[in-house]
Short mmCIF file of C-alpha atoms in Angstrom, two decimals:
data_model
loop_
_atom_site.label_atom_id
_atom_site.label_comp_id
_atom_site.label_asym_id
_atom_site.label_seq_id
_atom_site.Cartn_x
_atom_site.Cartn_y
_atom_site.Cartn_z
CA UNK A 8 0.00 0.00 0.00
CA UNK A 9 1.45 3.28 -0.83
CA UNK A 10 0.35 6.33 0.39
CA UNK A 11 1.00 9.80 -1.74
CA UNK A 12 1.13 13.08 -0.74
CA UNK A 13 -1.22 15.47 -0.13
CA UNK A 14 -3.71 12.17 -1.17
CA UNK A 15 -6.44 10.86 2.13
CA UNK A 16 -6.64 7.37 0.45
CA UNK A 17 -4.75 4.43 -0.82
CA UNK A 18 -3.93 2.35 -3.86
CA UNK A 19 -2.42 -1.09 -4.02
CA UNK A 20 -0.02 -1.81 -7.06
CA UNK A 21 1.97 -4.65 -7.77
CA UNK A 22 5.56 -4.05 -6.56
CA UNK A 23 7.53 -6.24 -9.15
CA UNK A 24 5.38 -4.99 -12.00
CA UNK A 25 6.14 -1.28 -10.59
CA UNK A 26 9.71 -1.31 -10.61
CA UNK A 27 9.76 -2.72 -14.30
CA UNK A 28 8.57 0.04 -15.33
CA UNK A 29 10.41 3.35 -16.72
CA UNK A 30 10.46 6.89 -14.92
CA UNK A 31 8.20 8.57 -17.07
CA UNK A 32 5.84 4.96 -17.34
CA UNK A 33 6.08 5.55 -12.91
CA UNK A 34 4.95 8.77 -13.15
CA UNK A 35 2.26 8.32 -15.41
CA UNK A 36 0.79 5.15 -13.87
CA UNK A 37 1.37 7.53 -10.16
CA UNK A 38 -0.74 10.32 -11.64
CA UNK A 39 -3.34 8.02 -13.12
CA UNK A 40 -3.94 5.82 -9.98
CA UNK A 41 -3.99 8.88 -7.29
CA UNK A 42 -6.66 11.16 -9.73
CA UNK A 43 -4.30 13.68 -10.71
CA UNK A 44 -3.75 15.74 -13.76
CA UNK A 45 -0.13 16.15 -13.92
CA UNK A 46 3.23 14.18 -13.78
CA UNK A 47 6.58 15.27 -14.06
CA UNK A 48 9.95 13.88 -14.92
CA UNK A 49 12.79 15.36 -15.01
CA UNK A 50 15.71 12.21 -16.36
CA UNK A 51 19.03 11.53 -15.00
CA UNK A 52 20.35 9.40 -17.93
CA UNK A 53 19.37 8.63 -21.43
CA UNK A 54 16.26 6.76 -21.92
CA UNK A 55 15.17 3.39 -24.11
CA UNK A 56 11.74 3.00 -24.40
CA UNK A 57 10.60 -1.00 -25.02
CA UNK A 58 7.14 -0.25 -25.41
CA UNK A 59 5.25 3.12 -26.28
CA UNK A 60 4.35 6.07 -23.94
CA UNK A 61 0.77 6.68 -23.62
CA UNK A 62 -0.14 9.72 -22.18
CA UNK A 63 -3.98 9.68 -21.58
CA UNK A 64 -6.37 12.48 -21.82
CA UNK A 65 -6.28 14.46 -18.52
CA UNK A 66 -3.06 14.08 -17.75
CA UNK A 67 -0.50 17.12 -18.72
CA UNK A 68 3.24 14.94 -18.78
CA UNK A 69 6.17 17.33 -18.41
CA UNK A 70 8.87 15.40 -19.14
CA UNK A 71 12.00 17.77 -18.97
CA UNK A 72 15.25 15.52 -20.23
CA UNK A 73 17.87 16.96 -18.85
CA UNK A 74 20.30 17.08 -21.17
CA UNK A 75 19.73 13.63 -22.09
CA UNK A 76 18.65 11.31 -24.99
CA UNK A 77 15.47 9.14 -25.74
CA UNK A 78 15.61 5.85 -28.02
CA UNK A 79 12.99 3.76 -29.13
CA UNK A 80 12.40 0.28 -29.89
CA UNK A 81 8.85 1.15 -30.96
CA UNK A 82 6.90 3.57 -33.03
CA UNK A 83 5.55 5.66 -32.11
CA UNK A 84 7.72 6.91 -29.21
CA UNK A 85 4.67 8.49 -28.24
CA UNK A 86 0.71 8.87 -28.17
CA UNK A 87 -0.56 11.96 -26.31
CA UNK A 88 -4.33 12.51 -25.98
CA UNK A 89 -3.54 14.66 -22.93
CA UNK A 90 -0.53 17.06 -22.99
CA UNK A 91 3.30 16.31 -23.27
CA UNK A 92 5.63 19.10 -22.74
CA UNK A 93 9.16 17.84 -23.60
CA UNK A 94 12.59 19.96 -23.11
CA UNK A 95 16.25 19.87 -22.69
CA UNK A 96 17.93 17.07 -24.59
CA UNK A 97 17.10 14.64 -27.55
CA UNK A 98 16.01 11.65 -29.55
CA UNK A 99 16.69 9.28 -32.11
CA UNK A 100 14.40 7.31 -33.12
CA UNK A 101 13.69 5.06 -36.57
CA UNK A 102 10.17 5.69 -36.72
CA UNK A 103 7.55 7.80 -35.91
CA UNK A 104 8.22 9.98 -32.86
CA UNK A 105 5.26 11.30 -31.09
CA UNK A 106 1.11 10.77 -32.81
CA UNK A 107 -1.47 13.06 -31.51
CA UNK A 108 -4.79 12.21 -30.07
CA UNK A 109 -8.37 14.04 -29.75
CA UNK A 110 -7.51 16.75 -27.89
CA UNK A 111 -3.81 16.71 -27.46
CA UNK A 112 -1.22 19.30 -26.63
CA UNK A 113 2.29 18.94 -27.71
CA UNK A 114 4.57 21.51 -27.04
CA UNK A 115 8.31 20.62 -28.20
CA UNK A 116 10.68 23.38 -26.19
CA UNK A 117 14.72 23.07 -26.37
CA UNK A 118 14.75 19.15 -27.82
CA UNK A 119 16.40 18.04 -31.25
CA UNK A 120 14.34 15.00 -32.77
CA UNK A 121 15.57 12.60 -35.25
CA UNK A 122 13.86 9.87 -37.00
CA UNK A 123 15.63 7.24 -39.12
CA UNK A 124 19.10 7.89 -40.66
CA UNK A 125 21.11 8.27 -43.89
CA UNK A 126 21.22 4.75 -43.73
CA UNK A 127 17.42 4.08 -43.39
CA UNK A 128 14.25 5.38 -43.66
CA UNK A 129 12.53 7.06 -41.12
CA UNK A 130 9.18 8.51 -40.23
CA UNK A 131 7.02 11.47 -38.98
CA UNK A 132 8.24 13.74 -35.85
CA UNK A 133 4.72 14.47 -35.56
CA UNK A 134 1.91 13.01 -36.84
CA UNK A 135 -1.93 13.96 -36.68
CA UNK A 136 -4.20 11.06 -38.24
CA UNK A 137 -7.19 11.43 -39.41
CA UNK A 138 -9.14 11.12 -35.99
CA UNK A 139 -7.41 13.30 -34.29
CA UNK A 140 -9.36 16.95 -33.79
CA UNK A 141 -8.78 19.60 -31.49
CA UNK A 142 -4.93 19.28 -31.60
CA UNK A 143 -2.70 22.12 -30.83
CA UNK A 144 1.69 21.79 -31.55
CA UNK A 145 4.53 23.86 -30.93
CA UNK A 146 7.83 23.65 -32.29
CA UNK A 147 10.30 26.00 -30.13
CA UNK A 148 12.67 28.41 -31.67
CA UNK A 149 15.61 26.06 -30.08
CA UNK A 150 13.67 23.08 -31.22
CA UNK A 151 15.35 20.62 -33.92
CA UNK A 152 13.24 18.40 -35.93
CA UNK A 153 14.70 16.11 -38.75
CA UNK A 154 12.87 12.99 -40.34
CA UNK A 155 14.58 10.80 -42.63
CA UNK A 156 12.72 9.91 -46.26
CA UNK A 157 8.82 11.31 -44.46
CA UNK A 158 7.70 14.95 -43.79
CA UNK A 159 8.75 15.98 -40.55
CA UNK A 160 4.93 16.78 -39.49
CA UNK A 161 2.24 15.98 -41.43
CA UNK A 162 -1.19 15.69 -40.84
CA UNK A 163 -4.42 14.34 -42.73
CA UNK A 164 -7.07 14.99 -44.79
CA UNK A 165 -9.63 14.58 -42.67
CA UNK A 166 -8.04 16.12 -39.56
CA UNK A 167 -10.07 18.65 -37.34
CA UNK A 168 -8.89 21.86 -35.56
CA UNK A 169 -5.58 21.20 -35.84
CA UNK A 170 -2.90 23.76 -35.17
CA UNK A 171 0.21 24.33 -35.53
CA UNK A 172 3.16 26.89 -34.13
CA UNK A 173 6.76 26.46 -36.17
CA UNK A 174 8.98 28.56 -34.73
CA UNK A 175 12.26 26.41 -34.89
CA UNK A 176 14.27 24.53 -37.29
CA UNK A 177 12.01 21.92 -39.46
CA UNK A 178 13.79 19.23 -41.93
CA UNK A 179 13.35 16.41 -44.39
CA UNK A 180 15.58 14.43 -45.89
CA UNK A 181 14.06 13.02 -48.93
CA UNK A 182 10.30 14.33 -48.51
CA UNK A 183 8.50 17.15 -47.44
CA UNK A 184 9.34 18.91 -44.51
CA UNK A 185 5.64 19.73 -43.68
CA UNK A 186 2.62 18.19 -45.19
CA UNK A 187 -0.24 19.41 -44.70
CA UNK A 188 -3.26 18.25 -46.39
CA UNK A 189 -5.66 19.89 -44.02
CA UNK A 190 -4.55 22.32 -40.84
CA UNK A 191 -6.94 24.47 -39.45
CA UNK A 192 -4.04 27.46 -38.63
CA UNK A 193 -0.13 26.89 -39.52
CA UNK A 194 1.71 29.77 -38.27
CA UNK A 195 5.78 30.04 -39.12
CA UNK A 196 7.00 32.70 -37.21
CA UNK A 197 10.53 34.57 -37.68
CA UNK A 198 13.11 32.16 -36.21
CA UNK A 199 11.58 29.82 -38.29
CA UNK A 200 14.22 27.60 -40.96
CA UNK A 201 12.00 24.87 -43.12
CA UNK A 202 13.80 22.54 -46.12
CA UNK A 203 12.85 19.49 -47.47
CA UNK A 204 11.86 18.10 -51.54
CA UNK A 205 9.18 20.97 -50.80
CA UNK A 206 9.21 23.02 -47.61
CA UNK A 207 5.34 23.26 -47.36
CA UNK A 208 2.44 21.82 -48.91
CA UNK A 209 -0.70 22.93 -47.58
CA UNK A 210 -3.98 21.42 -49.15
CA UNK A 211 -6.64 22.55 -46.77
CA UNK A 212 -6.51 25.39 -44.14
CA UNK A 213 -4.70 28.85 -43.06
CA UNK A 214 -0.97 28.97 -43.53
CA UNK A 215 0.64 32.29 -42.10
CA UNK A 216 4.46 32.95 -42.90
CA UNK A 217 6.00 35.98 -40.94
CA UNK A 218 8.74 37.67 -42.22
CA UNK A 219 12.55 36.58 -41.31
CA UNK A 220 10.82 32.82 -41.78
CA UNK A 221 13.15 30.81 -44.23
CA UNK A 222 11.70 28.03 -46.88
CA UNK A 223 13.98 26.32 -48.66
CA UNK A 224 12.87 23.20 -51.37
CA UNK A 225 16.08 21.27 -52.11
CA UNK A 226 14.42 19.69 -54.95
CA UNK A 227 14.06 19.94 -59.32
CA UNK A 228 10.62 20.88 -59.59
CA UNK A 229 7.79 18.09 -60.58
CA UNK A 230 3.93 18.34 -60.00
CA UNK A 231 1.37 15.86 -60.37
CA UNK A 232 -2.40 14.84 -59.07
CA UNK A 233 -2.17 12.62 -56.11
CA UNK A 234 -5.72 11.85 -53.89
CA UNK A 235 -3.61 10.46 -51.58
CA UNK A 236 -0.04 12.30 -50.68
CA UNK A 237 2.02 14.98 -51.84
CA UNK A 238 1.96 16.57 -55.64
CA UNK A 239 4.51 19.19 -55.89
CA UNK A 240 8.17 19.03 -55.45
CA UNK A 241 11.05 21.53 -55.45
CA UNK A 242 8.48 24.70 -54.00
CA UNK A 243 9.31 26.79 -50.93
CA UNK A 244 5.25 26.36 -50.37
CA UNK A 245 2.81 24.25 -52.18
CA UNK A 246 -0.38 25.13 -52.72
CA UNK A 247 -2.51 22.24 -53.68
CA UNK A 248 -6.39 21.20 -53.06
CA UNK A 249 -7.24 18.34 -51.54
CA UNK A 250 -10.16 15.91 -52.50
CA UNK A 251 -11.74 16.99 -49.29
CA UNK A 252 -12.38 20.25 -51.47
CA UNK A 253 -11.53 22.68 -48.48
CA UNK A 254 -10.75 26.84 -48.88
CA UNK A 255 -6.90 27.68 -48.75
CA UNK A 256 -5.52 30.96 -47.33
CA UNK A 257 -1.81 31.57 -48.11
CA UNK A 258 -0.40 34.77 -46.14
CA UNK A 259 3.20 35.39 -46.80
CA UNK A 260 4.83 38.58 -45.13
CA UNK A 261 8.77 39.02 -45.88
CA UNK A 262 9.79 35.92 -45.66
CA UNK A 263 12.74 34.27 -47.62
CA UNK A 264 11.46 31.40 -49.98
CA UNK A 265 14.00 29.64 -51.74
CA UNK A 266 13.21 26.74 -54.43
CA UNK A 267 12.58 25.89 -58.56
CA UNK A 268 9.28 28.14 -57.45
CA UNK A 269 8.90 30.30 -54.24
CA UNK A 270 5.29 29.35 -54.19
CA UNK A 271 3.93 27.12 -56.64
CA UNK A 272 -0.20 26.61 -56.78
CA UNK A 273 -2.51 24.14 -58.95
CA UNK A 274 -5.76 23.25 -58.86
CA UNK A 275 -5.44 19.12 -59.64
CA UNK A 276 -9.70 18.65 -58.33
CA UNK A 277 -11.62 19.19 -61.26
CA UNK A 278 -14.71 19.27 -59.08
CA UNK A 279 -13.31 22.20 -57.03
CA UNK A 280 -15.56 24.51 -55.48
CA UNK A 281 -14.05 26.34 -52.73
CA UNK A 282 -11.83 29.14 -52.75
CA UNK A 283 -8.12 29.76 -52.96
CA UNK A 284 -6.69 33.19 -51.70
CA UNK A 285 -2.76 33.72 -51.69
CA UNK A 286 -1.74 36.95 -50.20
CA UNK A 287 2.34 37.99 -50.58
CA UNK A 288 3.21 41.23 -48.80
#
């Protein structure tokens, strides 16, 4: 029987299962048992996960590294339908890093993520599926993502609410470095530094670019209809519809865009019937 603070009753948990488990698993399960909406973790040595953190809705994990690194047997790293707050030190992983949930907050402050290698392919740093809705990430201005042969972040088609805050460095190796097919707000501040085949491709939603932002596509340029994936390569930003037939607002303020076209945008939905506005100031 353990008793926690501040806490008037008790829980029973097996002792040998307990101690199997990792520091961020302890808190988690802690937090869960007692009621509580927060845990906290702070690591004295690198960490390798065997099996995937789950942090549920309800629960806020802060999960500061300090100064350490997280590895991964299993992908994804993580699944957040609460909140994960994760600073101070790094991974490498060689598949998908952290998938959002209804409802989750991930907010990515002072950490340098890598997925996959020169060697091998790798997968999203983020990822928002398709039943996901209400999702909010942000990338820090000291924040480091890189995926190997996948878009760094990318979310779906039929994704709700979804938005996101760039405001560090952002990079794929042989895709995209975000695709978007439908984002309800993507805003790329100043400190911002995006390159991949195409730096953006937004195909449903609100993209904002503030100036000092730089897009870079590191690829010839090639465009082509795809229901299912990307369509344009070797663009800064993309501007494509989606089959989900969604409006697109582009606003562009001063930024540096750097590619076979700054901004490249086709209509490939012959049954289009929503709007596309660019604005470049």
């Amino acid at each position: 029987v353990v008793i926690m603070p501040e806490y008037t009753d008790t829980y029973v948990r097996d002792l040998d299962e307990y101690s199997a488990l990792n520091p961020v698993e302890k808190a988690l399960f802690d937090a869960e048992e007692i009621g509580g909406s927060e845990a906290s973790v702070v690591l004295s040595s690198d960490l390798a996960l065997e099996s995937t953190i789950r942090v549920p809705a309800g629960i806020e994990l802060t999960l500061d590294l300090g100064g350490n690194t997280i590895t991964s047997e299993v992908s994804p790293a993580f699944i957040v339908n609460g909140a994960l707050n994760l600073s101070n030190g790094s991974a490498s992983v060689p598949g998908e890093f952290v998938r959002a949930g209804a409802g989750a907050v991930i907010n990515l402050d002072g950490v340098e993520v890598v997925s996959g290698s020169e060697a091998a392919k790798g997968d999203n740093c983020v990822f928002v599926p398709k039943d996901a809705k209400n999702v909010t990430v942000t990338v820090s201005d000291d924040t480091e993502l890189t995926s190997y042969g996948a878009p760094a972040i990318q979310s779906n088609g039929f994704t709700q609410n979804l938005e996101l805050v760039i405001e560090g460095k952002v990079t794929s190796k042989g895709e995209h470095a975000l695709y978007l097919p439908q984002v309800n707000v993507c805003t790329v501040n100043s400190t911002a530094v995006i390159s991949g085949l195409t730096g953006i491709e937004i195909r449903g939603g609100l993209l904002q670019v503030t100036g000092g932002a730089k897009i870079t596509a590191s690829d010839n340029f090639s465009a082509a209809a795809n229901n299912n994936g990307t369509t344009v390569n070797g663009a800064a930003i993309a501007v494509s519809p989606h089959t989900t037939n969604l409006p697109i607002i582009v606003r562009i303020y001063n930024a540096e865009l750097d590619g076979a076209y700054s901004v490249y945008e086709k209509n490939f939905q012959s049954d289009r019937t929503a709007g596309t506005l660019l604005e470049i100031h």
